[in-house]
Amino acid sequence: MFTTYRLELPEPVTLNKLQIPVFTHMFLQNVSAHKVQVDPIQGKRISVTYLSSYPREQIEREVAIFLERFTPEHDEASASSAEILEPELNMVELDEPPLEKLCSCCTPGNQRNISDDLLEQRWLTLLKNQELAYHRPIITLLEYFDQSYVDYVGRRIGDCQQRQYSVLLPASFAEKMNYFHSAPMHLLLATHLSHDHETMKSFAADVSANNGKLPQDCGPYLETPPYILQSAPCYKVYMEMEDQVFEDNTAFVLKGQSFRNEGKRVYLLERLLNFTMREFVFLGTPEYVTRMRDLTLGWTIEWMEAAGLKGECALANDPFFLPGKVKQNFKVPKHVKYEVRADIPYKNDTISIASYDTHGDFFAKTFNFRLRDNAETWSGCIGLGLERVVWSFLQQYGLQSEHWPAAIPESVK
Amino acid sequence: MSVAAEPLVYFYVPGYKPNYIEYAMTFYPMNIILCLEDGTPEEKKLEARYVVKNALQEFSSDSEHTLIVRVNSVHTPHWEQDLEELVPERPARIRLPMVRTAEDLRQVERKVQDVIHQRSLNYSPSYEVMIECCEAIFNLGEIHQASQNIYAFTFGGTDYFDDCVAKGLVDPALEVRKAKQKLGEYCRSVGLQCFDTTYMAYRDLEGFREDCLLSREYGFTGRSVIHPDQVAVVQDIYGISIA
Ligand SMILES: [Zn+2]
C-alpha cells in the first residue's frame, strides 16, 4: 500500500534536531507524501513514504521542487534573514534551550482525522464565510487548557502582572515598530467612515443604490485606518511600557485575541483568522529574558506531558516582530524564535501550538522603556494558541472522553 | 525473505533497542545485523531475543533489507536458546561469533537442524562465520570444510586483539593485521565473501577510510559498520573491485 524511498538533502542543508519538525511540516504541506522522516543522527538523510498508487515520478518531482525552494539560495526565510543581517543589527549568539528536555513523549491513542466527527457531533458548527461556532465541549476544553496552563506555568514564574487589553492596536504605535513592513499579507485593518458629513451622506446614498451592499470601492469614504487588529496580544504591554523606567525584571500574563489574515488557508481550529492566545511577557535583563525562555519552554513541555499531549520543541524561522528594515542599532539573538509543536497523528505532522520569541532590545529601544540600573533591557514572550491546543489534543485522543488521558479532570469530560 | 541488499555494508544494531532497529530499517536499505551478542548486555539477553523476534516477524516481507541475526557464541550459556527462538523466524543469515574449531560450527548446525525438524520448518540457513581468535585462523581450512552453508567469513578485530593480549603476544596489532591478511587471502583463493570488522572510532572517518583501503587489499569484500557516517565510506571503497 505504501512505498518508501530515501534521499540525501542537497548541500549545504543539514537539519539539527530543532529544525526537523519544521522541515517535516513544510515538506508535508508541499509534497503528496504520507510520511517523511529525517535521520536524527546526521540530519542529512530523509525517508519518504507515499501511497503506492501515486506515481513515483510525480512524488520525486514534488520533492525536488520543494528541496530546491528549501535550500538557502532560494529560501524566502533566509532571504529575509539576509535582510535582517544588515549592519545595524547586532547579532547575539545565545545558548540553545536545553534540548534534551524539550520533548513530550506521550502515546496518543487516536490516528484518525477528527474533523468530520467534530462537525457531526456538533462540537463545532460551520457558519457562512468560514466562520465557526464553538459548542460546549470545545468551550470547556479551551477554558480548561487555558486555566491549567496558567496554573502550571504561571505558578512557577511567580509574581505576574495581569493585564487585559482590547484587540485594537493604534496604527501610529504599529508604525513606530515598522510593523507594516514585516508581514503585510497577514494584516487586518480596522477603520471607519470619514467624519465629514458630506462623505457620510454620499456613502449612505451609494449603499441604497446598491441594494444595501457595500460600495464596490469603499476607499473614498474611509479614513486611513487608525487601528490594526493585533497579531499578538503582547504588543499592548510594550505600548503600556512606553517611556517607562522600571525597577526589576517583570513578568506579565494576559489572554487576548490574535488576528492573522490567513485567506483561503483557514481550516477549522488548526488555522483561524482570529484565535485566542495566552501569553507571558518578560521584561528585564538579557539573562532574565533568556532564562525565562529556557524555563517556560521546559514548563510548557512538562505541562503537555502532564496533559498527555505529544510534541517537541523546534527552531522556527519567522520571528513575528522583526521588520524588514531596521533603523536603529538593535541587539537581537541569532535564533529569535523557538516553537513548541504538537503532533497531528493522522497526517504524521506537527503544528506549532506555542512559541517563545526573544526580542533582544528591539521593543525596549523602540518604545524607550528600561530597567533603572541597567544599561541593557530586553523583552521576550511566550504565547500559547489555545484553539490549536484543543485541536491537537482532540487529534491525538479523539472525541470519546473515556479515551482521554487520566490527567483530564472529570469536570472537563 | 528476499535477499536484495548489496553484500557490502553490514549495519550493526543492538538487539534490545527497538528504536535503533527502526532507525536502521527506516534510513538504511541494506544488511542489518540484529545483535544478541556483544551489542546486548548480559541482563538484556531475554529482552533482546524478544525484540529481535518481533523485528523479524514485522519485516518478514520487507524486500529492501537483509536481516541477519548475530547469536551468542557456543562458548556462552545463551546460544541454544537464541537458536531455538530465532531459527523459526527464518533470518536471512545467522552470524556466528567466536567459532574456534570445526566442531563449534558443527554443533551449531546440528542444533539448527534440530529446531528445523522439530518445527518442520521450510528453511535452509546460511552462516557468516566469525573468526576472532588465533586458533580459528589456524583451523580455517577445517572450519570451512565443516559446513556446506557458509555464506561468508567475517573478522572480529576486537576479540582477536584481546586474544593476542591474553596469549602474551608481543605485538597484538601486528597479529591482527597478519590474521586479516591470512583470512582475506584464504577467502579470495576459495572465492568466498569476507567481511571486515567494525571500526569503533566512528568520528575518525579518515582513519576509517584508510583502514578500509587496506582491508580491501587484503581481500575483504565488505564491512560491518556501527554508525551511519561509515556507510558511505564502505560503499565507496568496497563497491569498487580491485581485481
Ligand atoms: Zn508575544
XYZ file of C-alpha atoms and ligand atoms in Angstrom:
657
model
C 0.000 0.000 0.000
C 2.871 2.344 0.820
C 6.240 2.781 -0.848
C 9.319 4.218 0.788
C 12.324 5.798 -0.787
C 15.301 7.640 0.615
C 17.450 10.522 -0.443
C 20.114 12.846 0.874
C 19.337 16.512 1.417
C 21.193 18.742 -1.048
C 24.286 20.604 0.124
C 24.566 22.601 2.273
C 21.348 21.630 4.054
C 21.765 19.708 7.290
C 18.984 19.747 9.837
C 19.548 19.827 13.552
C 17.085 18.324 15.970
C 15.349 21.650 16.447
C 14.812 22.173 12.721
C 13.451 18.744 11.893
C 9.817 19.267 12.957
C 9.506 22.453 10.922
C 11.121 20.814 7.897
C 8.785 17.838 8.203
C 5.774 20.098 8.464
C 6.729 22.180 5.425
C 7.562 19.048 3.466
C 4.129 17.558 4.055
C 2.493 20.846 3.091
C 4.237 20.713 -0.279
C 4.668 17.062 -1.183
C 1.898 14.472 -1.535
C 3.666 12.087 0.803
C 2.092 10.155 3.630
C 5.089 10.468 5.880
C 8.565 11.924 5.892
C 11.306 11.087 8.385
C 14.615 12.859 8.809
C 17.643 10.968 10.078
C 18.026 12.475 13.561
C 21.688 11.452 13.832
C 23.037 13.024 10.660
C 20.211 15.371 9.716
C 21.016 14.652 6.102
C 19.101 11.608 5.009
C 15.343 11.529 4.578
C 12.919 8.701 4.112
C 9.713 9.455 2.195
C 6.679 7.182 2.399
C 3.839 7.634 -0.085
C 0.765 5.799 -1.315
C 1.990 3.200 -3.794
C -0.768 4.145 -6.230
C 0.684 7.637 -6.560
C 3.146 7.929 -9.473
C 6.739 7.795 -8.316
C 7.932 10.414 -10.855
C 5.299 12.812 -9.540
C 6.492 12.402 -5.947
C 10.104 12.790 -6.993
C 9.253 15.943 -8.894
C 7.397 17.413 -5.917
C 10.287 16.574 -3.623
C 12.803 18.137 -5.989
C 10.796 21.352 -6.278
C 10.361 21.540 -2.519
C 14.038 20.924 -1.810
C 15.100 23.495 -4.334
C 12.994 26.098 -2.584
C 14.225 24.895 0.787
C 17.925 25.231 0.043
C 19.272 28.556 1.290
C 19.851 30.379 -2.014
C 16.201 30.134 -2.911
C 14.667 30.166 0.514
C 12.378 33.071 1.343
C 13.109 32.790 5.012
C 16.814 33.147 4.521
C 16.269 35.963 2.054
C 14.568 37.889 4.822
C 17.173 36.863 7.360
C 19.794 38.190 4.967
C 17.955 41.463 5.169
C 17.937 41.266 8.940
C 21.680 40.869 8.778
C 22.101 44.496 7.779
C 24.935 46.150 9.678
C 22.574 47.968 12.062
C 21.543 44.714 13.589
C 23.823 43.357 16.199
C 23.529 39.567 16.352
C 23.993 37.940 19.713
C 24.783 34.249 19.995
C 22.776 32.729 22.822
C 22.984 29.189 24.076
C 20.290 26.904 22.755
C 17.482 25.967 25.123
C 18.059 22.640 26.950
C 17.200 20.329 24.105
C 17.307 17.039 25.906
C 14.334 18.084 27.999
C 12.261 19.592 25.251
C 10.229 16.628 24.144
C 6.924 15.453 25.486
C 6.900 11.742 24.821
C 3.298 10.629 25.208
C 1.449 7.955 23.238
C -1.700 9.353 21.682
C -4.488 6.843 21.143
C -6.102 8.274 18.028
C -4.795 8.028 14.476
C -7.843 9.247 12.540
C -8.638 12.761 11.461
C -11.339 14.021 13.837
C -12.591 16.851 11.591
C -15.770 15.087 10.483
C -16.554 13.870 13.997
C -16.272 17.400 15.338
C -18.860 18.618 12.868
C -21.130 15.560 13.032
C -21.262 15.620 16.801
C -21.741 19.372 16.681
C -18.784 20.324 18.823
C -18.208 22.842 16.060
C -20.635 24.176 13.500
C -19.709 25.869 10.271
C -21.236 29.254 9.591
C -21.024 31.146 6.324
C -17.746 32.733 5.212
C -15.529 30.254 7.029
C -16.841 31.353 10.408
C -17.199 28.797 13.167
C -19.396 28.356 16.211
C -17.765 26.628 19.186
C -20.128 24.494 21.255
C -19.824 23.484 24.865
C -17.241 20.674 24.718
C -14.892 22.936 22.776
C -15.544 25.889 25.061
C -14.904 23.715 28.104
C -11.642 22.431 26.661
C -10.492 25.939 25.731
C -11.194 27.115 29.283
C -9.612 24.071 30.832
C -6.342 24.158 28.894
C -6.018 27.893 29.398
C -6.542 27.640 33.137
C -4.301 24.626 33.569
C -1.526 26.332 31.576
C -1.773 29.480 33.669
C -1.770 27.352 36.809
C 1.193 25.273 35.719
C 3.473 27.867 34.151
C 2.218 30.972 35.966
C 2.730 29.421 39.364
C 6.328 28.573 38.510
C 7.058 32.042 37.197
C 5.809 33.554 40.436
C 4.619 37.127 40.546
C 2.967 38.060 37.237
C 1.204 41.304 36.438
C -2.215 40.549 34.995
C -3.489 42.577 32.090
C -6.406 42.711 29.730
C -6.484 44.910 26.632
C -8.643 45.493 23.586
C -7.849 43.872 20.263
C -7.078 47.191 18.598
C -3.536 48.297 18.050
C -3.226 52.005 17.149
C -1.687 52.360 13.707
C 0.666 55.084 14.947
C 2.078 52.662 17.502
C 2.484 49.961 14.894
C 4.248 52.422 12.591
C 6.882 53.095 15.216
C 7.967 49.492 15.201
C 7.898 49.288 11.417
C 5.061 46.804 11.713
C 3.733 47.364 8.223
C 6.899 46.161 6.576
C 7.052 42.852 8.361
C 4.094 40.757 7.175
C 1.702 42.821 5.076
C -0.101 39.740 3.812
C -1.283 38.934 7.325
C -2.574 42.426 8.102
C -6.156 43.029 9.148
C -7.036 46.699 9.433
C -9.788 48.411 11.398
C -11.156 51.641 10.085
C -14.348 53.721 9.965
C -16.056 56.183 7.674
C -14.677 59.644 7.346
C -16.372 62.007 9.848
C -17.105 64.514 7.137
C -20.910 64.941 6.840
C -20.979 65.032 3.048
C -18.978 61.817 2.775
C -21.368 60.043 5.141
C -24.328 61.156 3.080
C -22.928 60.017 -0.215
C -21.864 56.705 1.356
C -25.461 56.106 2.505
C -26.753 57.034 -0.964
C -24.283 54.694 -2.580
C -25.366 51.819 -0.333
C -29.073 52.414 -1.077
C -28.399 52.495 -4.795
C -26.513 49.235 -4.365
C -29.411 47.403 -2.648
C -27.819 47.551 0.783
C -24.462 46.223 -0.321
C -21.189 47.976 0.390
C -19.947 50.128 -2.459
C -17.524 48.395 -4.802
C -14.870 50.920 -3.926
C -15.029 51.952 -0.279
C -11.718 53.752 -0.413
C -13.022 57.302 -0.896
C -15.354 57.021 2.117
C -12.833 55.627 4.593
C -10.294 57.162 6.896
C -6.738 55.909 6.743
C -7.057 53.009 9.208
C -6.452 54.338 12.718
C -6.143 50.766 14.038
C -4.981 47.369 13.108
C -6.303 44.166 14.602
C -3.381 42.956 16.677
C -1.478 39.884 15.530
C -0.440 39.124 19.124
C -1.667 40.434 22.463
C 1.771 41.234 23.851
C 2.208 44.412 21.779
C -0.044 46.200 24.199
C 2.391 45.521 27.021
C 5.149 47.340 25.140
C 2.703 50.110 24.419
C 1.849 50.388 28.090
C 5.530 50.435 28.999
C 6.459 53.178 26.536
C 8.836 55.714 28.143
C 8.737 53.895 31.490
C 11.636 53.141 33.769
C 11.035 50.099 35.955
C 12.849 48.658 38.944
C 13.048 44.918 38.430
C 12.653 42.125 35.951
C 8.920 41.922 35.350
C 6.547 39.268 34.070
C 3.099 39.903 32.635
C 0.298 37.465 31.964
C -2.531 38.153 29.584
C -5.040 36.480 27.349
C -6.089 38.077 24.106
C -7.066 37.693 20.505
C -4.667 37.331 17.611
C -5.587 38.161 14.061
C -3.808 36.797 11.014
C -5.181 37.128 7.549
C -4.815 33.501 6.505
C -7.027 33.945 3.451
C -8.149 30.646 1.977
C -5.865 28.613 4.186
C -8.187 28.662 7.199
C -9.061 25.183 8.430
C -11.248 24.506 11.450
C -9.306 25.003 14.670
C -5.957 24.408 13.016
C -5.777 27.677 11.135
C -8.019 30.574 12.054
C -8.283 34.213 11.106
C -8.771 35.003 14.731
C -7.642 32.892 17.648
C -7.067 33.136 21.362
C -3.628 33.376 22.813
C -2.437 33.063 26.377
C 0.790 34.998 26.764
C 3.505 35.553 29.289
C 5.701 38.576 28.616
C 9.092 39.163 30.227
C 10.901 42.471 30.507
C 14.302 42.741 32.113
C 17.960 41.881 31.770
C 19.126 39.734 28.825
C 19.952 36.956 31.300
C 16.436 37.060 32.755
C 14.712 37.023 29.373
C 16.901 34.175 28.133
C 16.483 32.225 31.347
C 12.718 32.608 31.111
C 12.900 31.260 27.559
C 14.527 28.032 28.709
C 12.311 27.728 31.748
C 8.979 28.454 30.080
C 9.727 26.206 27.098
C 10.618 23.456 29.572
C 7.491 24.040 31.644
C 5.324 24.105 28.546
C 6.683 20.694 27.574
C 6.164 19.412 31.122
C 2.629 20.752 31.084
C 1.975 18.959 27.795
C 3.386 15.762 29.206
C 1.118 16.076 32.229
C -1.889 16.531 29.936
C -0.791 13.692 27.636
C -0.121 15.974 24.696
C 2.708 14.699 22.499
C 5.077 17.209 20.957
C 8.504 18.780 20.928
C 10.433 21.987 20.656
C 11.684 23.312 17.326
C 13.598 26.221 15.916
C 11.288 28.412 13.875
C 12.235 30.791 11.139
C 9.654 33.529 11.277
C 10.230 35.981 14.102
C 6.957 37.890 14.282
C 8.228 41.280 15.239
C 11.303 41.961 13.156
C 10.667 44.493 10.427
C 12.386 44.138 7.102
C 14.357 47.294 7.574
C 15.684 48.407 10.910
C 16.895 51.897 11.571
C 18.428 51.702 14.985
C 21.219 49.617 16.309
C 19.318 46.724 17.828
C 20.766 43.805 19.646
C 18.891 40.657 18.687
C 19.729 36.990 19.235
C 20.650 34.858 16.249
C 17.813 32.451 16.988
C 14.828 34.571 17.852
C 12.002 32.088 17.871
C 11.557 28.622 19.321
C 8.303 26.802 18.800
C 6.549 24.081 20.681
C 4.934 21.760 18.181
C 2.236 19.189 18.874
C 1.734 16.000 16.875
C -1.177 15.587 14.485
C -1.042 11.793 14.260
C -3.343 11.176 11.289
C -1.041 13.023 8.938
C 2.280 12.304 10.629
C 2.774 16.001 11.044
C 3.107 18.590 13.770
C 1.643 22.045 14.281
C 3.003 24.917 16.270
C 0.969 25.477 19.429
C 3.261 27.879 21.251
C 6.369 29.921 20.665
C 8.926 31.883 22.615
C 10.343 34.966 20.935
C 13.449 36.616 22.324
C 13.234 40.167 21.009
C 16.590 41.374 22.308
C 16.390 45.113 22.916
C 14.133 45.735 19.925
C 10.999 46.739 21.832
C 12.867 48.352 24.705
C 14.718 50.646 22.339
C 11.796 51.257 20.013
C 9.475 52.236 22.864
C 12.068 53.613 25.188
C 11.487 51.525 28.300
C 14.292 50.291 30.502
C 15.407 48.925 33.811
C 16.520 51.659 36.188
C 20.057 50.436 36.831
C 20.646 48.530 33.723
C 22.166 49.644 30.512
C 20.551 46.790 28.608
C 16.870 45.892 28.710
C 15.416 43.024 26.745
C 11.989 41.536 26.198
C 10.637 38.112 25.368
C 7.261 36.439 25.286
C 5.720 33.004 25.123
C 2.290 32.660 23.574
C 0.096 29.569 23.628
C -2.547 29.247 20.882
C -5.483 27.776 22.748
C -7.567 26.613 19.784
C -4.565 24.703 18.455
C -4.005 23.068 21.839
C -7.586 21.808 21.803
C -7.243 20.786 18.148
C -4.066 18.790 18.641
C -5.396 17.245 21.844
C -8.520 16.014 20.059
C -6.490 14.845 17.062
C -4.317 12.844 19.463
C -7.102 11.348 21.593
C -10.366 11.632 19.659
C -13.735 12.839 20.900
C -14.572 9.967 23.214
C -13.647 11.295 26.608
C -13.250 7.810 28.100
C -10.129 7.527 25.934
C -8.649 10.769 27.182
C -5.616 10.744 29.486
C -6.378 10.301 33.171
C -4.997 13.759 33.890
C -8.025 15.409 32.266
C -10.480 16.021 35.114
C -13.988 14.536 35.101
C -15.495 18.006 35.008
C -13.962 18.548 31.579
C -15.095 15.197 30.176
C 12.678 -13.203 2.860
C 14.318 -11.864 -0.232
C 17.986 -11.074 -0.236
C 18.156 -7.838 -2.137
C 20.685 -5.800 -0.222
C 24.139 -5.387 -1.686
C 26.647 -7.539 0.181
C 28.843 -4.608 1.154
C 27.634 -2.880 4.279
C 26.533 -4.627 7.447
C 24.792 -2.296 9.849
C 25.051 -3.488 13.447
C 22.164 -2.685 15.779
C 21.865 -3.787 19.396
C 19.071 -6.332 19.574
C 17.434 -4.947 22.675
C 16.847 -1.461 21.227
C 13.720 -1.343 19.053
C 14.256 2.310 18.220
C 17.729 1.585 16.807
C 16.327 -1.224 14.723
C 13.583 1.019 13.426
C 16.112 3.728 12.699
C 18.282 1.426 10.613
C 15.282 -0.014 8.799
C 13.939 3.464 8.028
C 17.072 5.043 6.681
C 19.351 2.254 5.526
C 18.074 -0.261 2.976
C 20.874 -2.779 3.440
C 22.113 -5.679 5.525
C 21.091 -5.184 9.129
C 22.715 -7.268 11.835
C 20.452 -7.669 14.808
C 22.948 -8.341 17.531
C 22.208 -10.541 20.502
C 25.890 -10.900 21.380
C 28.282 -8.063 22.262
C 25.755 -5.372 21.369
C 23.457 -6.648 24.090
C 24.434 -6.612 27.770
C 24.004 -9.805 29.848
C 20.899 -8.635 31.679
C 19.174 -7.725 28.413
C 19.583 -11.043 26.575
C 15.999 -12.131 27.147
C 14.549 -8.802 26.138
C 16.756 -8.692 23.054
C 15.547 -12.106 21.821
C 12.001 -10.882 22.148
C 12.659 -7.634 20.277
C 14.655 -9.310 17.507
C 11.980 -11.969 17.064
C 9.370 -9.256 16.648
C 11.525 -7.346 14.214
C 11.987 -10.473 12.068
C 8.230 -11.043 12.058
C 7.355 -7.461 11.329
C 9.800 -7.039 8.479
C 9.479 -10.554 7.036
C 8.063 -9.284 3.732
C 10.445 -6.350 3.508
C 12.359 -6.569 0.260
C 14.911 -3.835 0.866
C 16.689 -5.287 3.850
C 18.550 -8.461 4.592
C 18.151 -9.273 8.239
C 20.969 -11.182 9.859
C 20.956 -12.294 13.464
C 24.171 -12.467 15.393
C 23.585 -15.048 18.091
C 25.772 -15.650 21.130
C 28.746 -17.941 20.696
C 28.763 -21.632 21.581
C 31.082 -20.751 24.457
C 28.319 -18.895 26.273
C 25.192 -20.181 28.018
C 22.880 -18.324 25.606
C 23.392 -19.778 22.172
C 20.934 -22.672 22.258
C 18.116 -20.532 23.500
C 18.969 -17.945 20.843
C 18.669 -20.531 18.081
C 15.505 -22.110 19.475
C 13.744 -18.793 19.463
C 15.128 -17.223 16.319
C 15.546 -20.041 13.803
C 11.738 -20.314 13.494
C 11.690 -16.696 12.323
C 13.982 -17.675 9.455
C 16.501 -14.836 9.406
C 18.286 -14.403 6.055
C 21.529 -15.483 7.694
C 22.939 -16.315 11.082
C 26.198 -14.740 12.152
C 28.208 -16.957 14.468
C 30.759 -15.304 16.718
C 33.874 -16.935 18.157
C 33.959 -20.072 16.057
C 37.282 -21.626 17.172
C 37.087 -25.054 15.629
C 35.180 -27.044 13.048
C 33.329 -28.732 15.889
C 31.986 -25.352 17.125
C 30.357 -24.862 13.765
C 29.054 -28.441 13.530
C 27.495 -28.041 16.963
C 25.556 -25.008 15.785
C 24.434 -26.663 12.579
C 23.170 -29.722 14.490
C 21.205 -27.502 16.801
C 19.731 -25.503 13.933
C 18.752 -28.690 12.112
C 17.082 -29.959 15.296
C 14.975 -26.850 15.524
C 14.096 -27.076 11.847
C 12.966 -30.699 12.187
C 11.090 -30.228 15.410
C 9.084 -27.429 13.896
C 9.011 -28.788 10.341
C 10.332 -25.511 9.037
C 10.931 -24.792 5.405
C 14.266 -23.113 5.963
C 17.813 -23.594 4.806
C 20.008 -21.271 6.781
C 23.363 -19.914 5.810
C 26.089 -18.741 8.117
C 28.509 -15.897 8.474
C 31.326 -17.385 10.469
C 33.272 -15.004 12.661
C 36.983 -15.508 13.005
C 38.118 -13.800 16.166
C 40.881 -15.810 17.818
C 44.253 -17.315 16.897
C 43.021 -20.968 16.860
C 40.372 -20.078 14.323
C 42.953 -18.754 11.892
C 44.922 -21.947 12.418
C 41.782 -24.075 11.837
C 40.453 -22.019 8.955
C 40.516 -24.779 6.329
C 38.845 -27.302 8.649
C 36.175 -24.840 9.686
C 35.453 -24.130 6.056
C 35.155 -27.882 5.325
C 32.795 -28.395 8.250
C 29.733 -26.927 6.545
C 28.197 -26.533 3.100
C 26.289 -23.499 4.271
C 28.921 -20.895 4.920
C 27.945 -17.654 3.217
C 30.997 -15.697 4.332
C 33.787 -15.416 6.820
C 33.903 -12.295 8.888
C 36.640 -10.969 11.082
C 36.199 -9.845 14.701
C 39.027 -7.421 15.375
C 38.500 -6.501 18.997
C 38.226 -10.071 20.191
C 41.188 -11.128 18.079
C 43.265 -8.352 19.609
C 42.196 -9.358 23.124
C 43.035 -12.969 22.386
C 46.577 -11.950 21.372
C 46.942 -9.903 24.536
C 45.729 -12.835 26.630
C 48.245 -15.101 24.925
C 51.004 -12.612 25.731
C 51.937 -11.945 22.117
C 54.370 -9.047 21.762
C 52.599 -7.023 19.105
C 48.853 -7.705 19.097
C 48.152 -5.023 16.470
C 50.570 -6.685 14.086
C 49.000 -10.090 14.820
C 45.597 -8.651 13.929
C 46.930 -7.366 10.606
C 48.564 -10.695 9.820
C 45.383 -12.575 10.666
C 43.325 -10.307 8.474
C 45.758 -10.804 5.645
C 45.552 -14.580 6.022
C 41.789 -14.601 6.194
C 41.479 -12.283 3.200
C 43.885 -14.345 1.155
C 42.135 -17.587 2.038
C 38.721 -16.285 1.084
C 39.995 -14.857 -2.162
C 41.630 -18.168 -3.034
C 38.418 -20.144 -2.456
C 36.072 -17.468 -3.826
C 34.277 -16.788 -0.577
C 32.927 -13.483 0.677
C 34.861 -11.965 3.516
C 33.711 -9.080 5.727
C 35.873 -6.905 7.876
C 35.402 -5.963 11.498
C 33.758 -2.847 12.927
C 35.759 0.327 13.370
C 34.849 1.754 16.727
C 36.272 5.275 16.314
C 33.328 6.317 14.172
C 34.218 10.007 14.233
C 37.565 9.330 12.615
C 36.364 8.949 9.041
C 39.814 9.474 7.534
C 41.282 6.682 9.622
C 38.333 4.501 8.724
C 38.809 5.165 5.023
C 42.494 4.198 5.157
C 41.670 1.072 7.117
C 39.056 0.113 4.538
C 41.517 0.588 1.670
C 43.985 -1.716 3.359
C 41.309 -4.276 4.158
C 40.135 -4.315 0.545
C 43.707 -5.019 -0.481
C 43.818 -7.995 1.922
C 40.779 -9.443 0.156
C 37.841 -8.310 2.263
C 34.698 -7.716 0.217
C 32.567 -5.766 2.674
C 32.447 -4.427 6.180
C 30.350 -4.054 9.299
C 29.530 -0.551 10.473
C 28.244 0.840 13.737
C 27.430 4.396 12.689
C 25.575 5.897 9.702
C 28.565 8.095 8.822
C 30.540 4.973 7.973
C 28.060 3.658 5.419
C 29.098 5.868 2.511
C 32.796 5.107 3.041
C 32.213 1.364 2.896
C 30.010 1.645 -0.181
C 32.599 3.822 -1.807
C 35.602 1.613 -1.138
C 34.335 -1.962 -1.250
C 31.981 -1.073 -4.099
C 34.992 -0.929 -6.414
C 36.587 -4.231 -7.159
C 40.391 -4.212 -7.306
C 40.541 -7.493 -9.173
Zn 4.174 37.914 22.185
